[in-house]
GROMACS .gro file of C-alpha atoms in nm:
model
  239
    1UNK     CA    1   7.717   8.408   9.238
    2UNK     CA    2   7.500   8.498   8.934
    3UNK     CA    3   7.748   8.641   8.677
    4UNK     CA    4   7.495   8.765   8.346
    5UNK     CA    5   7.521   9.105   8.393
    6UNK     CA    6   7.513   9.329   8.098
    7UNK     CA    7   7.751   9.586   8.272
    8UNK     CA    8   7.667   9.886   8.483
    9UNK     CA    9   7.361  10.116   8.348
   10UNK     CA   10   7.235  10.417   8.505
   11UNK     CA   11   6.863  10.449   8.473
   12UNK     CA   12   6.620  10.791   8.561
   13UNK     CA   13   6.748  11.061   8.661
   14UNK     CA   14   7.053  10.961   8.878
   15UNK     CA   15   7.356  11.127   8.708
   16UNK     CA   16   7.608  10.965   8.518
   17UNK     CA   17   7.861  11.068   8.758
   18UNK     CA   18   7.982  11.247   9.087
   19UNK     CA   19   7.787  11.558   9.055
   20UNK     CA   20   7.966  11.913   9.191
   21UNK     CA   21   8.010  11.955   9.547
   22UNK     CA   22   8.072  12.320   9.576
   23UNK     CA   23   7.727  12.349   9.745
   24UNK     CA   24   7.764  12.029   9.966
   25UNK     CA   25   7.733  12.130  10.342
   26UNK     CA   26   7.858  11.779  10.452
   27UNK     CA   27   8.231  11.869  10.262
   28UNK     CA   28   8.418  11.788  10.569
   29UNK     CA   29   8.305  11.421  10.560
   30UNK     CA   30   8.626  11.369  10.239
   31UNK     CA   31   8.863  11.500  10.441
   32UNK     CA   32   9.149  11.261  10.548
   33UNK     CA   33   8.925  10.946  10.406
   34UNK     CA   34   8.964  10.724  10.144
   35UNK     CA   35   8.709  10.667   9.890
   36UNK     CA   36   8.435  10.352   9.880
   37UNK     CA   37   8.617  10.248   9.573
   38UNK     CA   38   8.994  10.390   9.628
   39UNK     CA   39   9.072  10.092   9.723
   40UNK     CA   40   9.296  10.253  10.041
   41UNK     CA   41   9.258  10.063  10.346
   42UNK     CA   42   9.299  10.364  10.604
   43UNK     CA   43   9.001  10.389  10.859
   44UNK     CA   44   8.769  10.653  10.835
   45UNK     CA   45   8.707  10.900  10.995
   46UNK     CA   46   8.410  10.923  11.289
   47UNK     CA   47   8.201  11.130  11.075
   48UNK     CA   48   8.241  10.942  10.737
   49UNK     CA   49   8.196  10.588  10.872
   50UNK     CA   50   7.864  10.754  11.046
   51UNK     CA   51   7.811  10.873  10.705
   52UNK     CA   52   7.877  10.575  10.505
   53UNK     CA   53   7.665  10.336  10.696
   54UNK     CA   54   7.346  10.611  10.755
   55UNK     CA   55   7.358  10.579  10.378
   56UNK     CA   56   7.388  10.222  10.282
   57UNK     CA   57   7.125  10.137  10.554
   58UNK     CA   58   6.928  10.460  10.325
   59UNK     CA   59   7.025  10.193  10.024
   60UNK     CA   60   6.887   9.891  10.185
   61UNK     CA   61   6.564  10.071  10.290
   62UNK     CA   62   6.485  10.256   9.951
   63UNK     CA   63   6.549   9.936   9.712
   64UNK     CA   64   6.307   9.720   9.945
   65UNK     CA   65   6.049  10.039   9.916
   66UNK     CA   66   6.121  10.138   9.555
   67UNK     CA   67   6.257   9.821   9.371
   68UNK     CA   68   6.555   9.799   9.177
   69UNK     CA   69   6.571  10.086   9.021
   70UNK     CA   70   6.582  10.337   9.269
   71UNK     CA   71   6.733  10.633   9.235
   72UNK     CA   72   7.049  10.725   9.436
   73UNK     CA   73   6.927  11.076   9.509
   74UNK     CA   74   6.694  10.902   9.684
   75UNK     CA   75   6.881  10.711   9.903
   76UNK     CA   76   7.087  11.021   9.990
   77UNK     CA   77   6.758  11.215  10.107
   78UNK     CA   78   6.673  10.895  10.327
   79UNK     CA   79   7.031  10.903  10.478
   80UNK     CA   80   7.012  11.308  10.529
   81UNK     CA   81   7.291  11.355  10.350
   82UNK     CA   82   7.420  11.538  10.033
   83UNK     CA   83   7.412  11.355   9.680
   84UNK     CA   84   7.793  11.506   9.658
   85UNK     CA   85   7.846  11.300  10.007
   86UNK     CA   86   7.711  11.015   9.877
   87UNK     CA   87   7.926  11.004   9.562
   88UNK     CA   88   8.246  11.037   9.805
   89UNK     CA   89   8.165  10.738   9.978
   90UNK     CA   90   8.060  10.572   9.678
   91UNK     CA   91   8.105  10.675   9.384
   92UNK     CA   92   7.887  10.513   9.126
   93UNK     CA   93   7.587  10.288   9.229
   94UNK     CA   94   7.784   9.960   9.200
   95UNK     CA   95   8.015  10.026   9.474
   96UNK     CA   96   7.702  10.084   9.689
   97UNK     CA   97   7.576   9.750   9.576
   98UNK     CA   98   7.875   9.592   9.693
   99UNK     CA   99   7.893   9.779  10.034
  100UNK     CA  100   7.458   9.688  10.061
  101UNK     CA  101   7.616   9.351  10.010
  102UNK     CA  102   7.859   9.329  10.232
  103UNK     CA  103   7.640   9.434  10.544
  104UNK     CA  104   7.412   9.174  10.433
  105UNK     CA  105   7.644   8.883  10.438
  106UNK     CA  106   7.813   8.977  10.806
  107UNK     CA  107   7.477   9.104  10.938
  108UNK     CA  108   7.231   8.789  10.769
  109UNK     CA  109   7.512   8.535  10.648
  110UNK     CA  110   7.861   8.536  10.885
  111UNK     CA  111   7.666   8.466  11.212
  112UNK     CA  112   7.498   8.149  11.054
  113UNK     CA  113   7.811   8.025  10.881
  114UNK     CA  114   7.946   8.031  11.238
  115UNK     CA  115   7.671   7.829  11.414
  116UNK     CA  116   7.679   7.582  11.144
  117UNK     CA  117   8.099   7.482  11.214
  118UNK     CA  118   7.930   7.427  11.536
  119UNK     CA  119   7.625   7.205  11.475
  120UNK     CA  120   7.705   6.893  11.603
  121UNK     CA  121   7.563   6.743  11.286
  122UNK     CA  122   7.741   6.830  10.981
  123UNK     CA  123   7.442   6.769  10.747
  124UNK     CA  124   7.263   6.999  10.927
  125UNK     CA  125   7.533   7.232  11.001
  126UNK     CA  126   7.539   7.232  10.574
  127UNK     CA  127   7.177   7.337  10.574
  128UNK     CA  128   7.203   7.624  10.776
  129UNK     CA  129   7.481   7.767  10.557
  130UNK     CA  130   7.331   7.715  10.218
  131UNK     CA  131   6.984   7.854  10.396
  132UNK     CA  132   7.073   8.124  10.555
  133UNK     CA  133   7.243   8.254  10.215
  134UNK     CA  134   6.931   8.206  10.049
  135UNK     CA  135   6.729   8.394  10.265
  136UNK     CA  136   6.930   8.687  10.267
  137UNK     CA  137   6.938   8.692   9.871
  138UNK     CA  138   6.512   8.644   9.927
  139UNK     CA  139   6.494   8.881  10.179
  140UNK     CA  140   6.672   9.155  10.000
  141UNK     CA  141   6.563   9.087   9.642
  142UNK     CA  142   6.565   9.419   9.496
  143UNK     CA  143   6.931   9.475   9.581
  144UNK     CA  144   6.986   9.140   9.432
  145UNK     CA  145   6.812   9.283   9.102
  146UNK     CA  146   7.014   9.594   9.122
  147UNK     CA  147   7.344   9.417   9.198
  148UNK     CA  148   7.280   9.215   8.919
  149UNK     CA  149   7.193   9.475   8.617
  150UNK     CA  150   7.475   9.669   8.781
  151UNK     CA  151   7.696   9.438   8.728
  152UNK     CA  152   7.779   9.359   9.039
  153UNK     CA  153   7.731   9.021   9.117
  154UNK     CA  154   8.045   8.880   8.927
  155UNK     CA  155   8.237   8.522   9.035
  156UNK     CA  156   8.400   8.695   9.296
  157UNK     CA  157   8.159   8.845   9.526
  158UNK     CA  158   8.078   8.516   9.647
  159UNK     CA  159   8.420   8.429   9.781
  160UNK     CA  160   8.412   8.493  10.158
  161UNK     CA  161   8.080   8.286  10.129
  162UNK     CA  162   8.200   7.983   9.990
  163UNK     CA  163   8.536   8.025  10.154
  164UNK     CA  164   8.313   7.923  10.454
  165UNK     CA  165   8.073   7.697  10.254
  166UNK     CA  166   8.383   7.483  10.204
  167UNK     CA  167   8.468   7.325  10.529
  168UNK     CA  168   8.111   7.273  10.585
  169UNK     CA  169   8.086   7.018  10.266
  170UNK     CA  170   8.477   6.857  10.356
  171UNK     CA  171   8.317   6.805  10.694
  172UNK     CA  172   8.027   6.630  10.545
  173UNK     CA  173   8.231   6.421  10.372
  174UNK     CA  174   8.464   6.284  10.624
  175UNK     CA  175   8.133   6.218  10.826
  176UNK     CA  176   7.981   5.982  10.534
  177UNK     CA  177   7.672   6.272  10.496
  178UNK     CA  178   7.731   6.423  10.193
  179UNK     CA  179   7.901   6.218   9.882
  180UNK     CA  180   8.304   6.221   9.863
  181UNK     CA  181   8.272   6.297   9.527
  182UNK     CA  182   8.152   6.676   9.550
  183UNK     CA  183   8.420   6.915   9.456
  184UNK     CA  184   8.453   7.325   9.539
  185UNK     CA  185   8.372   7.400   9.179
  186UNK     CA  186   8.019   7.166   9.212
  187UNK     CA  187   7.936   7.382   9.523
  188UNK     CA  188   7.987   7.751   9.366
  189UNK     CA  189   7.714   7.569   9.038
  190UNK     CA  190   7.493   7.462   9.321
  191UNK     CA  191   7.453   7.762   9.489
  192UNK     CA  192   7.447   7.948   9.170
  193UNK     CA  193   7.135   7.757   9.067
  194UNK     CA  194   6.965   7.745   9.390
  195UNK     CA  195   6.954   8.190   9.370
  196UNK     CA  196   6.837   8.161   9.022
  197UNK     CA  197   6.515   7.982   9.187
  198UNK     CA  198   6.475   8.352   9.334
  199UNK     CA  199   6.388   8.465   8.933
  200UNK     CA  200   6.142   8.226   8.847
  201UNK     CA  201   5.934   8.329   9.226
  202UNK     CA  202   5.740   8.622   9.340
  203UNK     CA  203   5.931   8.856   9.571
  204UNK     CA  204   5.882   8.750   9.903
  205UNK     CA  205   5.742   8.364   9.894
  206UNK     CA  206   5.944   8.078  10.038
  207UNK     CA  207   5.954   7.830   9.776
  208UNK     CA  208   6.324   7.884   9.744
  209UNK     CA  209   6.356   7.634  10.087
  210UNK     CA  210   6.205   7.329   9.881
  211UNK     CA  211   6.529   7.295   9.656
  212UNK     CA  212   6.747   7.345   9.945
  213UNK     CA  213   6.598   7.021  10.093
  214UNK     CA  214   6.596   6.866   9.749
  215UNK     CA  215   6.995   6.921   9.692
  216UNK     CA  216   7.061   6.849  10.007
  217UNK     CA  217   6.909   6.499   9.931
  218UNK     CA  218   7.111   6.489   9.594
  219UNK     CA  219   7.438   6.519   9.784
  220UNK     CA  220   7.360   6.229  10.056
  221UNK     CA  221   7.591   5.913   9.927
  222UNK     CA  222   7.293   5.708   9.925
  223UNK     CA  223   7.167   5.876   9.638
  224UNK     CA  224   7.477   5.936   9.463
  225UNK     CA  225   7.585   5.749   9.117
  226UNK     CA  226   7.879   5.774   8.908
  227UNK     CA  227   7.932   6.108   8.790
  228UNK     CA  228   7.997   6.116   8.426
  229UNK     CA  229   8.241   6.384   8.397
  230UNK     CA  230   8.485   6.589   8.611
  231UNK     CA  231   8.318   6.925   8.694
  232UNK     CA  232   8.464   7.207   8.463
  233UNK     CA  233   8.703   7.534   8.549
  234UNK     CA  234   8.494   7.804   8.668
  235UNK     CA  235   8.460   8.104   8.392
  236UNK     CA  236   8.506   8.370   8.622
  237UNK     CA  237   8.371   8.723   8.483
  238UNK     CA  238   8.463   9.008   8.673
  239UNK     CA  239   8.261   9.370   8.614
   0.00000   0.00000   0.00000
C-alpha cells in the first residue's frame, strides 16, 4: 500500500549478498528447486518447502522480538538452518519480506475477506475486510517497518487485497450502504491512509479501529456531497 521507500538497504552485519555455501550442511535443500525470487513456478521439494516456511515463521518471530532491523543471520539460527540455506530460498531480505507478507495476508487477511462476501450485510461485510487488513499490518508492525525501508511495500503488493476489497465496496453500492460515487482508485488512497495511522501510534495500541469507523461513516450516502474532482491515476512505483 505505502509506496515511500528509499530502496533496499542492508543494515548491521547481514551481508550484502548470498554468502558461500561450501560449508552449508543443508546443500541438498537447492537441489531440483527454484529460487524465492527465480521467479519459476515448479513446486518444491519436501525438504525446501519445510525449509522455506521453518524460516519465514523464524522471520515473523525475530522482527516481532528484535524490531525492524533484525538481522537475517538471525532468523536463520531461529529456523535451524544455514545462512547459505536461507539465501537459496531467499535471496536478499526483500524477498523474505514479501514471502513474511504473503503468509500474513492468507493466514490473517484471506479467511476474513471470505466471511465478509458472506455477511449478510454488506456494510458490515466492508468492515471486516478493511479491519482485518489493519490488524494484520498492527499486529505485525515491525515487518511492516522492514517491508517498508526495504522497499518492499510498492503499489503492487496490495493487489490480491484489493482485488477482494473490490466486490465488497460494488456490493455496498448496489445495496444503497456505501455512496455510488466511490471508485477502485478512492479505495487503494483509503486504505493507504488508514496504515499510515499505524506511524503516527505506538506499536501495539488499537487506535487504528477509530478511523476505520470514521471512513466507514464518510462512505455512507447520507453523508456524501459532490465530489469536486475525479480521483487521479494511481502512480504506481515498483522496487
Amino acid at each position: 500500500m505505502s509506496t515511500d521507500s528509499s530502496g533496499p538497504a542492508r543494515t548491521g552485519s547481514d551481508p550484502a549478498g548470498p554468502p558461500s555455501t561450501g560449508s552449508d550442511s543443508a546443500g541438498s535443500d537447492s537441489a531440483g528447486s527454484d529460487s524465492a525470487g527465480s521467479g519459476f513456478s515448479r513446486p518444491l521439494r519436501a525438504d525446501a518447502a519445510r525449509n522455506s516456511e521453518k524460516i519465514v515463521r523464524a522471520a515473523r518471530e525475530i522482527y516481532a522480538e528484535r524490531g525492524p532491523d533484525a538481522m537475517l543471520d538471525e532468523v536463520a539460527r531461529r529456523a535451524g538452518v544455514g545462512i547459505a540455506t536461507l539465501y537459496r530460498r531467499f535471496p536478499d531480505k526483500g524477498a523474505l519480506l514479501r514471502a513474511v507478507l504473503n503468509q500474513q495476508f492468507a493466514e490473517r487477511v484471506e479467511p476474513a475477506l471470505g466471511r465478509a462476501l458472506e455477511d449478510a450485510d454488506p456494510r458490515h461485510g466492508l468492515a471486516v475486510a478493511m479491519e482485518a487488513a489493519l490488524s494484520s499490518a498492527a499486529g505485525e508492525y515491525n515487518v511492516l517497518i522492514a517491508a517498508r525501508k526495504t522497499g518492499v511495500l510498492t503499489s503492487g503488493i496490495g493487489d490480491r487485497f484489493f482485488d477482494a476489497l473490490d466486490p465488497l465496496v460494488e456490493r455496498g453500492q448496489r445495496s444503497g450502504v456505501i455512496r455510488e460515487d466511490l471508485v477502485p482508485q478512492d479505495v487503494r488512497r483509503i486504505m493507504t491512509m488508514l496504515v499510515s495511522v499505524l506511524w503516527t501510534m505506538e506499536p501495539g495500541q488499537d487506535g487504528w479501529q477509530r478511523y476505520v469507523t470514521l471512513v466507514l461513516d464518510g462512505l455512507a450516502p447520507a453523508a456524501a456531497s459532490t465530489l469536486p474532482y475525479p480521483a487521479p491515476e494511481l502512480r504506481r512505483r515498483e522496487s
